[in-house]
Coordinates of C-alpha atoms and ligand atoms in Angstrom, one line a residue:
X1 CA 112.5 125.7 83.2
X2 CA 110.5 128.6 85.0
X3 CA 109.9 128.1 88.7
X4 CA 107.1 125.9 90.0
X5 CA 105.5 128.6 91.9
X6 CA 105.5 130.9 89.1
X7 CA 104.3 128.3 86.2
X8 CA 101.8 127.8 89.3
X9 CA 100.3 131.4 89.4
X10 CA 100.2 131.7 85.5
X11 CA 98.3 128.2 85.4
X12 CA 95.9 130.6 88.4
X13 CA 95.9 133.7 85.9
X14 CA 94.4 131.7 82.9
X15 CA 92.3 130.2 85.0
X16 CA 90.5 133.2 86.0
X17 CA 90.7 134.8 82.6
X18 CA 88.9 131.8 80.9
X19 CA 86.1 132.0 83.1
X20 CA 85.6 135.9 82.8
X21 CA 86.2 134.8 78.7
X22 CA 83.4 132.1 79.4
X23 CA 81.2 134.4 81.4
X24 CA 81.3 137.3 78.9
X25 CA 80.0 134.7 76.4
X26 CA 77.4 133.4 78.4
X27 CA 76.3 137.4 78.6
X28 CA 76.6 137.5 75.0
X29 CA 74.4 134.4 74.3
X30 CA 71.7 135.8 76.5
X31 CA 71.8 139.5 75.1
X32 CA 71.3 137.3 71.4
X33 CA 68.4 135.1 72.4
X34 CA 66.6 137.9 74.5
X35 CA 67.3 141.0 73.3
X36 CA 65.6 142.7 76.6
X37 CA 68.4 141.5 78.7
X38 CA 70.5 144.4 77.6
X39 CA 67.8 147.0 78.6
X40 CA 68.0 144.9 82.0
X41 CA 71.8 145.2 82.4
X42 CA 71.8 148.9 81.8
X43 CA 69.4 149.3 84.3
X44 CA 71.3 147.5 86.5
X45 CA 74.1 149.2 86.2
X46 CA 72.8 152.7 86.3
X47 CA 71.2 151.7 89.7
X48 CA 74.4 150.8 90.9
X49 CA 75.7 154.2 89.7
X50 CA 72.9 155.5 91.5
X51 CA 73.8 153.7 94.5
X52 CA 77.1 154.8 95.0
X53 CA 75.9 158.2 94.3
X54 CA 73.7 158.1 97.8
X55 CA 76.7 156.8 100.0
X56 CA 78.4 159.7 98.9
X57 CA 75.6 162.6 98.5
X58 CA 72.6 161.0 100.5
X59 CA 69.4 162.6 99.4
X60 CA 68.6 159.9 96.9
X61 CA 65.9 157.8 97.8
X62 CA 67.7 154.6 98.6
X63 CA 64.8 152.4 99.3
X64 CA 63.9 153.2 95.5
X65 CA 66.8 152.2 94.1
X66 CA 66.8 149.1 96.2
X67 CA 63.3 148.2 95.0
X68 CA 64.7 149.0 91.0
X69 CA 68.1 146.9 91.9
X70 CA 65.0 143.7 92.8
X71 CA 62.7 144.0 90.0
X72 CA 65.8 144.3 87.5
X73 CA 67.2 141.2 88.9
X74 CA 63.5 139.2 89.2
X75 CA 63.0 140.1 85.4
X76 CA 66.6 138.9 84.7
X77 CA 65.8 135.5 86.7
X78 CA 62.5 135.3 84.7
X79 CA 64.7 136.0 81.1
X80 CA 66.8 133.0 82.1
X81 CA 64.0 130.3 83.0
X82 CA 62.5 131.4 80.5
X83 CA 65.7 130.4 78.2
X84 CA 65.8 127.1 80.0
X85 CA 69.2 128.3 81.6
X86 CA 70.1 127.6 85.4
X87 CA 69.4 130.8 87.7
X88 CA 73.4 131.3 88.4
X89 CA 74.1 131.0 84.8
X90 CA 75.7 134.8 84.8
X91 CA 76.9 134.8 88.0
X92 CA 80.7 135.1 88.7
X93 CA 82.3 131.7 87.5
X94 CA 85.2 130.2 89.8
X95 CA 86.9 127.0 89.1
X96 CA 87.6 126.9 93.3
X97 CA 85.1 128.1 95.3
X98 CA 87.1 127.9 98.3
X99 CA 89.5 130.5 97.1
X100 CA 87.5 132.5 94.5
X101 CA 90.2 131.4 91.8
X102 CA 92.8 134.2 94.0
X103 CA 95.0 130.7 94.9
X104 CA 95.0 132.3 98.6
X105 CA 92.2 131.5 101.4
X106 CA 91.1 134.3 104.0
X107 CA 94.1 133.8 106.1
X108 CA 96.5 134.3 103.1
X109 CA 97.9 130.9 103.0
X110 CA 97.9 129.2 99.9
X111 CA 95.1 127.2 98.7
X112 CA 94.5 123.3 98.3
X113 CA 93.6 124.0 94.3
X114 CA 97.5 126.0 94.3
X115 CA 99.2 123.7 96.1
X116 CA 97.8 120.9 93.5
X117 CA 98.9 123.4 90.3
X118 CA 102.9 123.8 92.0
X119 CA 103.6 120.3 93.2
X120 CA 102.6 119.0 89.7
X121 CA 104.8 121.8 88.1
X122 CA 107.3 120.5 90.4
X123 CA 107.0 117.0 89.3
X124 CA 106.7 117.8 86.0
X125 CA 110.5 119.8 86.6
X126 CA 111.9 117.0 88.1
X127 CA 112.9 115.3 84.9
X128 CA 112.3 112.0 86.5
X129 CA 110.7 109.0 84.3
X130 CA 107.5 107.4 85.3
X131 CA 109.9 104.1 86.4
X132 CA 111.8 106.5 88.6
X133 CA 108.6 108.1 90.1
X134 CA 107.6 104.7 91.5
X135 CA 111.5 104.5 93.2
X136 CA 110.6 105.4 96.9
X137 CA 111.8 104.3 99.9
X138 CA 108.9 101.9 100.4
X139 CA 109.4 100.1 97.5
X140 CA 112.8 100.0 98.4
X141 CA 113.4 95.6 98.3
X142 CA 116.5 95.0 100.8
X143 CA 115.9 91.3 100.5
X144 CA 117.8 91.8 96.9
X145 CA 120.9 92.8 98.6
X146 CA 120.7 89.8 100.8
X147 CA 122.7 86.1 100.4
X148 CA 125.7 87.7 99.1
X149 CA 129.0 87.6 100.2
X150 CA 130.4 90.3 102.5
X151 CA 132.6 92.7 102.1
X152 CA 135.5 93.1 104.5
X153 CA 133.4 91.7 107.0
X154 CA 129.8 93.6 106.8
X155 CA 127.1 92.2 104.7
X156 CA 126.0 93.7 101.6
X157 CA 122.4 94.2 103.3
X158 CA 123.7 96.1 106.1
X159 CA 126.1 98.2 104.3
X160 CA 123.0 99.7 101.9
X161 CA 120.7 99.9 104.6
X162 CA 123.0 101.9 106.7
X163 CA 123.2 104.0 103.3
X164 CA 119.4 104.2 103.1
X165 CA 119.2 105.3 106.8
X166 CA 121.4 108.2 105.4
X167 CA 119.8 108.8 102.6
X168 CA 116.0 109.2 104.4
X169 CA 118.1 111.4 106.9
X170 CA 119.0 113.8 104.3
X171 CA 115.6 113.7 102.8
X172 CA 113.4 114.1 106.2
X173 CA 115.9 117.3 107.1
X174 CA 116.8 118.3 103.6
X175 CA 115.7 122.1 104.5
X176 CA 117.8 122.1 107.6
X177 CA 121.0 120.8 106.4
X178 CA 122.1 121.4 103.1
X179 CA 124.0 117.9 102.6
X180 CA 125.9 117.1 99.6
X181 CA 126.0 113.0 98.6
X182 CA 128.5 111.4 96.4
X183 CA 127.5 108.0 96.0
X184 CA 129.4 105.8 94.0
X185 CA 130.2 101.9 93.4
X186 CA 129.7 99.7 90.4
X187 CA 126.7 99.8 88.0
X188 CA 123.7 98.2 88.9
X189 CA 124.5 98.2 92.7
X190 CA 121.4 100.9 93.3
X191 CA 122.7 104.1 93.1
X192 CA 120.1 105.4 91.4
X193 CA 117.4 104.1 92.8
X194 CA 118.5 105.7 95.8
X195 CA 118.9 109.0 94.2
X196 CA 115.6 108.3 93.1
X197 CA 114.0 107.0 96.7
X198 CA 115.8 110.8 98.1
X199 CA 114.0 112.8 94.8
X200 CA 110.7 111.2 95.6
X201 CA 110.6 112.1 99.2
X202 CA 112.1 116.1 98.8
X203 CA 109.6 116.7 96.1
X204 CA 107.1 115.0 98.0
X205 CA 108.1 117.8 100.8
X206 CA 107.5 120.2 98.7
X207 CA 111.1 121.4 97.4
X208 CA 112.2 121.7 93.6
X209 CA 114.4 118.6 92.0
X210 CA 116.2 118.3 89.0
X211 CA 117.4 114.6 87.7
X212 CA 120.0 114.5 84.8
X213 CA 123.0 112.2 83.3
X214 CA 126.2 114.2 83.4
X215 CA 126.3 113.2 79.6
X216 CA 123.0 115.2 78.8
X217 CA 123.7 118.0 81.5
X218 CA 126.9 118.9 79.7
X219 CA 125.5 118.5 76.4
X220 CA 123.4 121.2 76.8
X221 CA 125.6 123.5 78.5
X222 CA 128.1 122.7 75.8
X223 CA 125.3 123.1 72.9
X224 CA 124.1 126.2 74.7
X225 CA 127.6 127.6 74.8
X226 CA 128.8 127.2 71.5
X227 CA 125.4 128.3 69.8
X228 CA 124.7 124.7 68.5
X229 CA 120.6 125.6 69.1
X230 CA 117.5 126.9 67.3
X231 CA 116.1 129.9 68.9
X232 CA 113.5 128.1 70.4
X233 CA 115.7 125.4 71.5
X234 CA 117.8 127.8 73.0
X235 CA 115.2 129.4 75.1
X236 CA 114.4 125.5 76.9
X237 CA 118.3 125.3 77.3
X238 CA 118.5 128.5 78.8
X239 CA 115.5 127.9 81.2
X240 CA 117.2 124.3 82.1
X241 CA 120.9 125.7 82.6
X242 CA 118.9 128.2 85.0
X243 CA 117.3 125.6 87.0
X244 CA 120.8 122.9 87.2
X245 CA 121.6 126.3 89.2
X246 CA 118.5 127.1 91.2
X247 CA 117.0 124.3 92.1
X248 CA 116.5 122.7 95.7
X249 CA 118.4 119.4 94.8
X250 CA 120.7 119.0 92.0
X251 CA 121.0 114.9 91.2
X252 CA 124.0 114.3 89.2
X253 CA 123.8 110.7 87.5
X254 CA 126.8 108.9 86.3
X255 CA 129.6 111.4 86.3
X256 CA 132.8 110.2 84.7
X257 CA 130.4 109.0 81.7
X258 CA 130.3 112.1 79.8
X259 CA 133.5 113.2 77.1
X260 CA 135.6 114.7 79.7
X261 CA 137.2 117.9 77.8
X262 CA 138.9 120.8 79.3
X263 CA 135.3 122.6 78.8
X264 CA 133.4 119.7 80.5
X265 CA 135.8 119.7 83.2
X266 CA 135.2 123.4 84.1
X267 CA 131.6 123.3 83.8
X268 CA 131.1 120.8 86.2
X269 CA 133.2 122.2 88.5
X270 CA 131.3 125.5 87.9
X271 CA 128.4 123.8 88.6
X272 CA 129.5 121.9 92.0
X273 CA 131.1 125.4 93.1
X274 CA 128.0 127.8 92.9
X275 CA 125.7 125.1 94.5
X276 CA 128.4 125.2 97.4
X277 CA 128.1 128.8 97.9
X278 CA 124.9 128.9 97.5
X279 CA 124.2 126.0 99.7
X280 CA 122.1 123.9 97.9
X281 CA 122.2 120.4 98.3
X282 CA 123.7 117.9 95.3
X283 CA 123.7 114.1 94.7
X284 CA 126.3 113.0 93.1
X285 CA 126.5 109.6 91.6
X286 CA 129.1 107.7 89.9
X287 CA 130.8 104.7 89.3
X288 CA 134.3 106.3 89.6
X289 CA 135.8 106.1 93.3
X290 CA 136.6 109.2 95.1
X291 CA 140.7 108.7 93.9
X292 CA 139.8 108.3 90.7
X293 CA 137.8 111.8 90.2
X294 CA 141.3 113.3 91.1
X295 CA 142.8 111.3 88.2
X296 CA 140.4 112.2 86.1
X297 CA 139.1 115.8 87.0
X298 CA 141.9 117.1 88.6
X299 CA 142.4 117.8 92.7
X300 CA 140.3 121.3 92.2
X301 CA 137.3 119.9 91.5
X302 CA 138.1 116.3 93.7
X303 CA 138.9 118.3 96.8
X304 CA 135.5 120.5 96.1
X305 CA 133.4 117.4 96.4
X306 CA 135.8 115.1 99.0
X307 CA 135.6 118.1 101.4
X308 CA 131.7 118.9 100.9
X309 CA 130.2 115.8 100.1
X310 CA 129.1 112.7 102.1
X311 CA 130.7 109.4 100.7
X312 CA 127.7 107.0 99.9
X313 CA 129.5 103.7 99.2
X314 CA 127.1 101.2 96.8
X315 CA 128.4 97.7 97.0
X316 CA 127.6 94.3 95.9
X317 CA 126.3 92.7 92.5
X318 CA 124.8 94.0 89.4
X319 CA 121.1 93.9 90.7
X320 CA 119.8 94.8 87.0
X321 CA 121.9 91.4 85.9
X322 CA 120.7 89.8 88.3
X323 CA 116.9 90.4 87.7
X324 CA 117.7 89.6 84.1
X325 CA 119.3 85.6 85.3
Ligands
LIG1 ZN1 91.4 127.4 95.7

């Protein structure tokens, strides 16, 4: 996967090149109905010639070629109502008019129509399904984690809405604080709808997400690896092992699901490493407590995320089981 902002400005380039394309036609169409209108266009742009010429000679008449520049343009007008065609038919096209099609206003900040192009390039990025679009923090129901019994003496409610006062923490200062989450706990108790809820708001804000299953992730570094892809299945791989690197916020679903192989193993701790030293922020989720990822990946990789990450504990019934009952 390319970059938001540079899928963005390609989006801007073709943009600007279809409407010189559709412009050019619209001369062409014009020179074809009224053959005059060529005769017109040279004249116009000799004048202009002609009108550079004085600013840098003088001694040119330049009230002359001012009148030639106005009756070249009247008899154009007059070609086009007389085609039936509106009077800014050859004029410059832009698709923004705000910006001119440059993506930048006066002030060199980006425009409305850019910002539009990246954040749905961003979206687009984020791997998330249309369910998990809809996963914010507003939707978020806390009623569903209510009427059940506690645990160790704090009720289920409280314990996940102290978890979602964490998690819009980490979302409202994501730039600032390069967190890490490991939130684990058994299926169904929300985990990633939370992961969801955080995605929704940091894209929201503007920063780059990526969303994928331990299983898939490592099936495609392991495909990638081993040359199990056609060439242009390859190049996709390549652009999504890029981004699983580069993005803002790495979400990590269901670790401990995936064949754990000597190969897995590395590449995940690969993975977790980098984003450490490069400080970007990872969710981790899993149903596998923070002991067991020792037992099962080895104290390297456990102590990498028990001394970076932020425990996110997930507690109480299978809420999917339960909407099914
Ligand atoms: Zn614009």
């Amino acid at each position: 996967m390319e970059s938001a902002y540079s899928i963005a400005n390609a989006e801007m380039e073709k943009i600007r090149r279809d409407n010189a394309e559709l412009l050019r036609k619209r001369e062409a169409e014009v020179r074809e109905k009224a053959p005059e209108f060529a005769e017109i266009e040279a004249e116009l742009s000799r004048c202009g010639i002609a009108l550079s010429r004085c600013f840098i000679d003088g001694g040119i008449d330049l009230e002359t070629i001012k009148n030639n520049i106005r009756t070249a343009r009247a008899k154009k007008a007059k070609i086009l109502k007389n085609l039936g065609l509106p009077e800014n038919y050859l004029d410059e096209i832009f698709s923004c008019k705000k910006c001119r099609d440059t993506g930048f206003d006066e002030n060199g900040h980006r425009c409305e129509c850019l910002k539009k192009l990246i954040s749905k390039n961003i979206c687009t990025n984020s791997n998330l399904t249309g369910i998990m679009r809809q996963q914010t923090f507003n939707n978020f129901d806390l009623k569903l984690f209510e009427n059940q019994p506690d645990i160790n003496g704090h009720s289920v409610a409280e314990i996940i809405q102290r978890a979602m006062k964490k998690a819009i923490s980490f979302s409202e200062n994501f730039e600032d604080t390069k967190r890490n989450i490991y939130m684990y706990g058994d299926a169904g108790t929300g985990k990633t709808y939370m992961s969801s809820c955080i995605a929704n708001r940091v894209l929201e804000r503007g920063f780059t997400v990526y969303y994928q299953s331990a299983f898939k992730m490592l099936d495609i570094l392991e495909k990638l690896k081993f040359g199990r892809y056609d060439d242009d299945e390859q190049a996709q791989a390549e652009y999504t092992v890029k981004y699983i690197y580069d993005v803002d916020l790495l979400i990590i679903d269901d670790v401990g699901t995936e064949f754990i192989t000597a190969y897995s193993t590395a590449a995940l701790f690969d993975i977790i490493n980098s984003r450490l030293t490069e400080e970007k922020s990872t969710i981790i989720s899993s149903n596998l407590s923070p002991t067991k990822i020792t037992d099962l990946y080895g104290t390297r990789l456990a102590s990498r995320i028990m001394g970076s990450y932020e425990p996110m504990r997930f507690v109480g019934r299978d809420l999917r089981r339960m909407k099914k009952d």
